[in-house]
């Protein structure tokens, strides 16, 4: 039995029994009205939930199509594996640096550093920052 059917049943009992006390009758009617309001809200929420589920299903389908299209483009261009190798080499060549003056965290390309000078200029404050290449070697271990 649904909530609406149960409310209708209680309403029928109330109509059939008609309490003598007007206060009790008012109280029972108020409870039935509150239950009907809750049933209305519940119905509206169910409707909204179904609409959201439908929209989520549509988005999931679109994402699947986009993923398939992207895979197709990558395979046609032959860049699937090349991107992975390039990304790995880029990660190995860059290191994160924190400027002690201004606190900015940025990345620098370690292969571009001079062999005898491991300093870079902070892009924010312009101060020289020492790049600790030994910390990078320990991170890789």
Tab-separated table of C-alpha atoms in Angstrom:
chain	number	residue	atom	x	y	z
A	1	UNK	CA	0.000	0.000	0.000
A	2	UNK	CA	1.416	3.395	-1.003
A	3	UNK	CA	1.588	6.419	1.277
A	4	UNK	CA	-1.324	8.022	-0.583
A	5	UNK	CA	-3.452	4.903	-0.133
A	6	UNK	CA	-2.663	4.773	3.576
A	7	UNK	CA	-3.581	8.431	3.985
A	8	UNK	CA	-6.862	7.846	2.142
A	9	UNK	CA	-7.579	4.910	4.444
A	10	UNK	CA	-6.969	7.048	7.569
A	11	UNK	CA	-9.135	9.789	6.081
A	12	UNK	CA	-11.914	7.252	5.460
A	13	UNK	CA	-11.704	6.001	9.029
A	14	UNK	CA	-11.876	9.576	10.263
A	15	UNK	CA	-14.915	10.348	8.097
A	16	UNK	CA	-16.666	7.163	9.195
A	17	UNK	CA	-15.911	7.549	12.908
A	18	UNK	CA	-16.449	11.311	13.275
A	19	UNK	CA	-15.158	11.918	16.795
A	20	UNK	CA	-17.604	13.740	19.057
A	21	UNK	CA	-14.939	16.071	20.411
A	22	UNK	CA	-14.352	19.005	18.027
A	23	UNK	CA	-10.774	19.381	19.274
A	24	UNK	CA	-9.998	15.730	18.489
A	25	UNK	CA	-11.611	16.096	15.053
A	26	UNK	CA	-9.538	19.204	14.333
A	27	UNK	CA	-6.410	17.415	15.493
A	28	UNK	CA	-7.070	14.355	13.304
A	29	UNK	CA	-7.837	16.573	10.287
A	30	UNK	CA	-4.610	18.514	10.837
A	31	UNK	CA	-2.622	15.267	10.993
A	32	UNK	CA	-4.240	14.034	7.763
A	33	UNK	CA	-3.495	17.369	6.035
A	34	UNK	CA	0.131	17.164	7.191
A	35	UNK	CA	0.387	13.628	5.871
A	36	UNK	CA	-1.076	14.694	2.529
A	37	UNK	CA	1.432	17.556	2.320
A	38	UNK	CA	4.274	15.133	3.037
A	39	UNK	CA	2.967	12.747	0.382
A	40	UNK	CA	2.848	15.649	-2.127
A	41	UNK	CA	6.432	16.647	-1.296
A	42	UNK	CA	7.552	13.034	-1.500
A	43	UNK	CA	5.976	12.704	-4.948
A	44	UNK	CA	7.679	15.886	-6.140
A	45	UNK	CA	11.046	14.722	-4.789
A	46	UNK	CA	10.641	11.371	-6.544
A	47	UNK	CA	9.922	13.200	-9.795
A	48	UNK	CA	12.999	15.444	-9.370
A	49	UNK	CA	15.178	12.452	-8.506
A	50	UNK	CA	14.074	10.640	-11.640
A	51	UNK	CA	14.859	13.732	-13.739
A	52	UNK	CA	18.326	13.933	-12.141
A	53	UNK	CA	18.949	10.248	-12.792
A	54	UNK	CA	17.959	10.715	-16.409
A	55	UNK	CA	20.270	13.736	-16.757
A	56	UNK	CA	23.133	11.800	-15.123
A	57	UNK	CA	22.574	8.888	-17.496
A	58	UNK	CA	22.674	11.297	-20.453
A	59	UNK	CA	25.933	12.856	-19.186
A	60	UNK	CA	27.452	9.423	-18.620
A	61	UNK	CA	26.558	8.467	-22.174
A	62	UNK	CA	28.019	11.692	-23.586
A	63	UNK	CA	31.249	11.185	-21.605
A	64	UNK	CA	31.537	7.674	-22.984
A	65	UNK	CA	31.104	8.971	-26.520
A	66	UNK	CA	33.702	11.710	-25.943
A	67	UNK	CA	36.165	9.173	-24.535
A	68	UNK	CA	35.663	6.934	-27.555
A	69	UNK	CA	36.094	9.898	-29.927
A	70	UNK	CA	39.274	10.993	-28.133
A	71	UNK	CA	40.694	7.478	-28.316
A	72	UNK	CA	39.878	7.383	-32.022
A	73	UNK	CA	41.640	10.718	-32.647
A	74	UNK	CA	44.672	9.621	-30.606
A	75	UNK	CA	44.962	6.347	-32.498
A	76	UNK	CA	44.581	8.072	-35.891
A	77	UNK	CA	47.323	10.537	-34.978
A	78	UNK	CA	49.473	7.788	-33.512
A	79	UNK	CA	50.161	9.749	-30.355
A	80	UNK	CA	48.812	7.328	-27.740
A	81	UNK	CA	52.129	5.926	-26.560
A	82	UNK	CA	54.179	8.947	-27.595
A	83	UNK	CA	52.292	11.157	-25.164
A	84	UNK	CA	52.939	8.791	-22.290
A	85	UNK	CA	56.688	8.684	-23.047
A	86	UNK	CA	56.884	12.456	-23.501
A	87	UNK	CA	54.998	13.092	-20.270
A	88	UNK	CA	57.350	10.785	-18.369
A	89	UNK	CA	60.445	12.526	-19.737
A	90	UNK	CA	58.985	15.935	-18.885
A	91	UNK	CA	58.325	14.851	-15.311
A	92	UNK	CA	61.932	13.675	-14.988
A	93	UNK	CA	63.302	16.974	-16.329
A	94	UNK	CA	61.359	19.378	-14.087
A	95	UNK	CA	61.735	20.012	-10.384
A	96	UNK	CA	59.649	21.989	-7.942
A	97	UNK	CA	61.344	24.962	-6.326
A	98	UNK	CA	60.167	27.073	-3.389
A	99	UNK	CA	61.380	30.661	-3.185
A	100	UNK	CA	62.554	31.414	0.372
A	101	UNK	CA	61.896	35.144	-0.111
A	102	UNK	CA	58.303	35.243	-1.299
A	103	UNK	CA	57.210	31.609	-0.741
A	104	UNK	CA	56.177	31.000	-4.361
A	105	UNK	CA	56.336	27.367	-5.520
A	106	UNK	CA	57.248	26.963	-9.181
A	107	UNK	CA	58.866	24.446	-11.514
A	108	UNK	CA	62.136	24.767	-13.370
A	109	UNK	CA	63.681	22.628	-16.072
A	110	UNK	CA	66.789	21.027	-14.574
A	111	UNK	CA	68.407	20.290	-17.949
A	112	UNK	CA	68.514	24.041	-18.648
A	113	UNK	CA	70.571	24.821	-15.527
A	114	UNK	CA	74.236	25.646	-15.958
A	115	UNK	CA	76.482	22.805	-14.733
A	116	UNK	CA	78.299	25.069	-12.278
A	117	UNK	CA	75.349	27.264	-11.238
A	118	UNK	CA	72.164	25.683	-9.933
A	119	UNK	CA	70.265	28.916	-9.354
A	120	UNK	CA	67.128	30.242	-11.048
A	121	UNK	CA	65.336	33.531	-10.803
A	122	UNK	CA	62.005	33.529	-8.979
A	123	UNK	CA	59.294	34.558	-11.442
A	124	UNK	CA	57.469	36.455	-8.688
A	125	UNK	CA	60.071	38.464	-6.765
A	126	UNK	CA	63.117	38.118	-9.052
A	127	UNK	CA	65.477	36.850	-6.310
A	128	UNK	CA	67.944	34.046	-7.037
A	129	UNK	CA	66.805	30.653	-5.745
A	130	UNK	CA	69.148	27.678	-5.329
A	131	UNK	CA	67.804	24.493	-6.935
A	132	UNK	CA	68.614	21.430	-4.811
A	133	UNK	CA	69.242	18.712	-7.399
A	134	UNK	CA	70.342	16.219	-4.739
A	135	UNK	CA	66.844	16.280	-3.210
A	136	UNK	CA	65.459	15.302	-6.613
A	137	UNK	CA	67.922	12.368	-6.846
A	138	UNK	CA	66.758	11.117	-3.430
A	139	UNK	CA	63.080	11.467	-4.431
A	140	UNK	CA	63.636	9.252	-7.470
A	141	UNK	CA	65.027	6.403	-5.295
